[in-house]
mmCIF file of C-alpha atoms in Angstrom:
data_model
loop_
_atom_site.group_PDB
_atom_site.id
_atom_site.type_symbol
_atom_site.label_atom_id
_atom_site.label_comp_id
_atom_site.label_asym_id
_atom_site.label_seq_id
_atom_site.Cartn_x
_atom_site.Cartn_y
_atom_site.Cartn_z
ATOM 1 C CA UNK M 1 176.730 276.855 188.689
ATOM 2 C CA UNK M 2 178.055 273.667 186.659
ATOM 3 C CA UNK M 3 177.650 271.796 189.863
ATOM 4 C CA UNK M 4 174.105 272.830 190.196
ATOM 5 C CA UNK M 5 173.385 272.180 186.624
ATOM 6 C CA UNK M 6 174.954 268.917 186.542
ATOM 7 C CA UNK M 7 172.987 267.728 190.205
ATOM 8 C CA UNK M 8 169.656 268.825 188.673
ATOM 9 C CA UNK M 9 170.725 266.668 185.587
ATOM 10 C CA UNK M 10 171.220 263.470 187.915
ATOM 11 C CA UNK M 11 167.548 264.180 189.843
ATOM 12 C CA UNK M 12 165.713 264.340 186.548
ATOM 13 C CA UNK M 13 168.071 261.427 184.938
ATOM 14 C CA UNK M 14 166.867 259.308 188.282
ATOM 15 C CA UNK M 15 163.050 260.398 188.378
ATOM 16 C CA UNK M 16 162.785 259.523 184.479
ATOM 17 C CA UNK M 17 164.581 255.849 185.766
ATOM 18 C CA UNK M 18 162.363 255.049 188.267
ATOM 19 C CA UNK M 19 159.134 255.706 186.233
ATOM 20 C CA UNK M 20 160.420 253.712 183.431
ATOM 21 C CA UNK M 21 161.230 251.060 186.063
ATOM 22 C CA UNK M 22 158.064 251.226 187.415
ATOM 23 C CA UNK M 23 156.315 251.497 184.126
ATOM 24 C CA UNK M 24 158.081 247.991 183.111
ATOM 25 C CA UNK M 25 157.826 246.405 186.081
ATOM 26 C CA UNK M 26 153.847 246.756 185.765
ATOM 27 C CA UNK M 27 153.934 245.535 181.708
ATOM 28 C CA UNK M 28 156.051 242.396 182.845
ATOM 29 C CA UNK M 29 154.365 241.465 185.794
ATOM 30 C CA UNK M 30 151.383 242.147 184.816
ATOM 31 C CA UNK M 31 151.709 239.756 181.891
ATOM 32 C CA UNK M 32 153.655 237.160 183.889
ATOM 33 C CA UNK M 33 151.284 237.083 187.225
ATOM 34 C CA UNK M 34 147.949 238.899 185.637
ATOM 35 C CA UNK M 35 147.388 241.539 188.772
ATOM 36 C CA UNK M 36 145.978 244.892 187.979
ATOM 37 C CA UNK M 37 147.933 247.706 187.129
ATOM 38 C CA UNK M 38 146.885 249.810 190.539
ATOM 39 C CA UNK M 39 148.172 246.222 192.833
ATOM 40 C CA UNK M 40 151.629 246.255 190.229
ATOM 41 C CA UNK M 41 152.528 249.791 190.845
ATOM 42 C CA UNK M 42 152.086 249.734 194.949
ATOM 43 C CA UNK M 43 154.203 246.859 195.011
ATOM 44 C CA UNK M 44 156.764 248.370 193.005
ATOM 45 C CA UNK M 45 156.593 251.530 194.744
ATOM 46 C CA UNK M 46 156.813 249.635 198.200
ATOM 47 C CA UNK M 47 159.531 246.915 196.813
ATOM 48 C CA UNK M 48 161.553 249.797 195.428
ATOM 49 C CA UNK M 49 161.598 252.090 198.350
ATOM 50 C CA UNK M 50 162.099 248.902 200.651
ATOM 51 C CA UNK M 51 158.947 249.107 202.888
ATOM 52 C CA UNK M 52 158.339 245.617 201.436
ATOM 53 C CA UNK M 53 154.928 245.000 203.753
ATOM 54 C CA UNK M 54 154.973 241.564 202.541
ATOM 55 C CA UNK M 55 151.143 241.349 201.391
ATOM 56 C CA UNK M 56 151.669 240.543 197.935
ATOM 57 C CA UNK M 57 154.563 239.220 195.525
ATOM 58 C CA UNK M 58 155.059 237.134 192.011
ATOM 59 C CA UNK M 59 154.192 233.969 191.618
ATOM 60 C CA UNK M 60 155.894 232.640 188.882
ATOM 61 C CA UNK M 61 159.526 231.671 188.985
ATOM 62 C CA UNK M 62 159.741 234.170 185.642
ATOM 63 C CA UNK M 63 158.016 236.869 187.450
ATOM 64 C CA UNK M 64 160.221 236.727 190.562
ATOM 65 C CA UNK M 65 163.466 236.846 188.146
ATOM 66 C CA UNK M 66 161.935 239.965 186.305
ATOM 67 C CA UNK M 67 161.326 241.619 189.345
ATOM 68 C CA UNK M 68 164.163 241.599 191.250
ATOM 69 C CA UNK M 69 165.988 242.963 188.013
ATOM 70 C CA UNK M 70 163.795 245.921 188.066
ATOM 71 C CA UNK M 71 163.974 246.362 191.442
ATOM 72 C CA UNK M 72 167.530 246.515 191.845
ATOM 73 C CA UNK M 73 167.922 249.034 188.854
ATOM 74 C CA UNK M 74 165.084 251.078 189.840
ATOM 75 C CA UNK M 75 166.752 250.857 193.488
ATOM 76 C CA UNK M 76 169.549 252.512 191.543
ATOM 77 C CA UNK M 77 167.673 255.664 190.445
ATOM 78 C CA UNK M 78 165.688 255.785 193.408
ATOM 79 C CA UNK M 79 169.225 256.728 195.357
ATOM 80 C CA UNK M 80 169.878 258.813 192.767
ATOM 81 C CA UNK M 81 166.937 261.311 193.228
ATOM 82 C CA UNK M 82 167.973 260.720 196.880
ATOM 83 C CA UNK M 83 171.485 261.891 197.079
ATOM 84 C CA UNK M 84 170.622 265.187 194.737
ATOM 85 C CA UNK M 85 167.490 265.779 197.604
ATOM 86 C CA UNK M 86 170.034 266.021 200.342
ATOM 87 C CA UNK M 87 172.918 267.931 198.273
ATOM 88 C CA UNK M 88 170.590 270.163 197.324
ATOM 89 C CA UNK M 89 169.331 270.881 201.284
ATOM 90 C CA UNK M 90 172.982 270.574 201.725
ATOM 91 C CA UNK M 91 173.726 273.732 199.485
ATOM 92 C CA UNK M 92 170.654 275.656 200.728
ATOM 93 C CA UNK M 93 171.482 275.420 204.333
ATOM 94 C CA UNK M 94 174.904 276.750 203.580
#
């Protein structure tokens, strides 16, 4: 049960990331490049899950720095909610 403990640890630990990634990436950019808050968060949500449509981006040279920081962290905890989705199916179809 450790193991199942310790996997449900790393799905919350990488949910919690990715909304504080999310949350910061819409405070920075929304400061840097003035879009609203709902335009910030679907490009973060598309940039971070790597649809990347291409319809919008940051403008500033500042902006395009602070993004790609926050979406190669929240990239990060993105995989980590990923990889505890399929250990867990993993573990149930066993």
């Amino acid at each position: 049960q450790l193991w199942g403990k310790a996997a449900s640890f790393t799905a919350v630990v990488g949910l919690v990331l990715s909304a504080v990634f999310i949350s910061m990436s819409v405070v920075l950019m929304g400061l840097q490049d003035g879009k609203s808050g709902v335009d910030l968060i679907y490009f973060t949500i598309v940039t971070m899950t790597s649809v990347g449509y291409g319809d919008m981006g940051p403008n500033s040279p500042s902006a395009r720095l602070t993004f790609i920081c926050i979406v190669l962290l929240g990239f990060c905890s993105l995989s980590l909610v990923v990889s505890f989705l399929y250990a867990y199916s993993m573990s149930v179809a066993t």
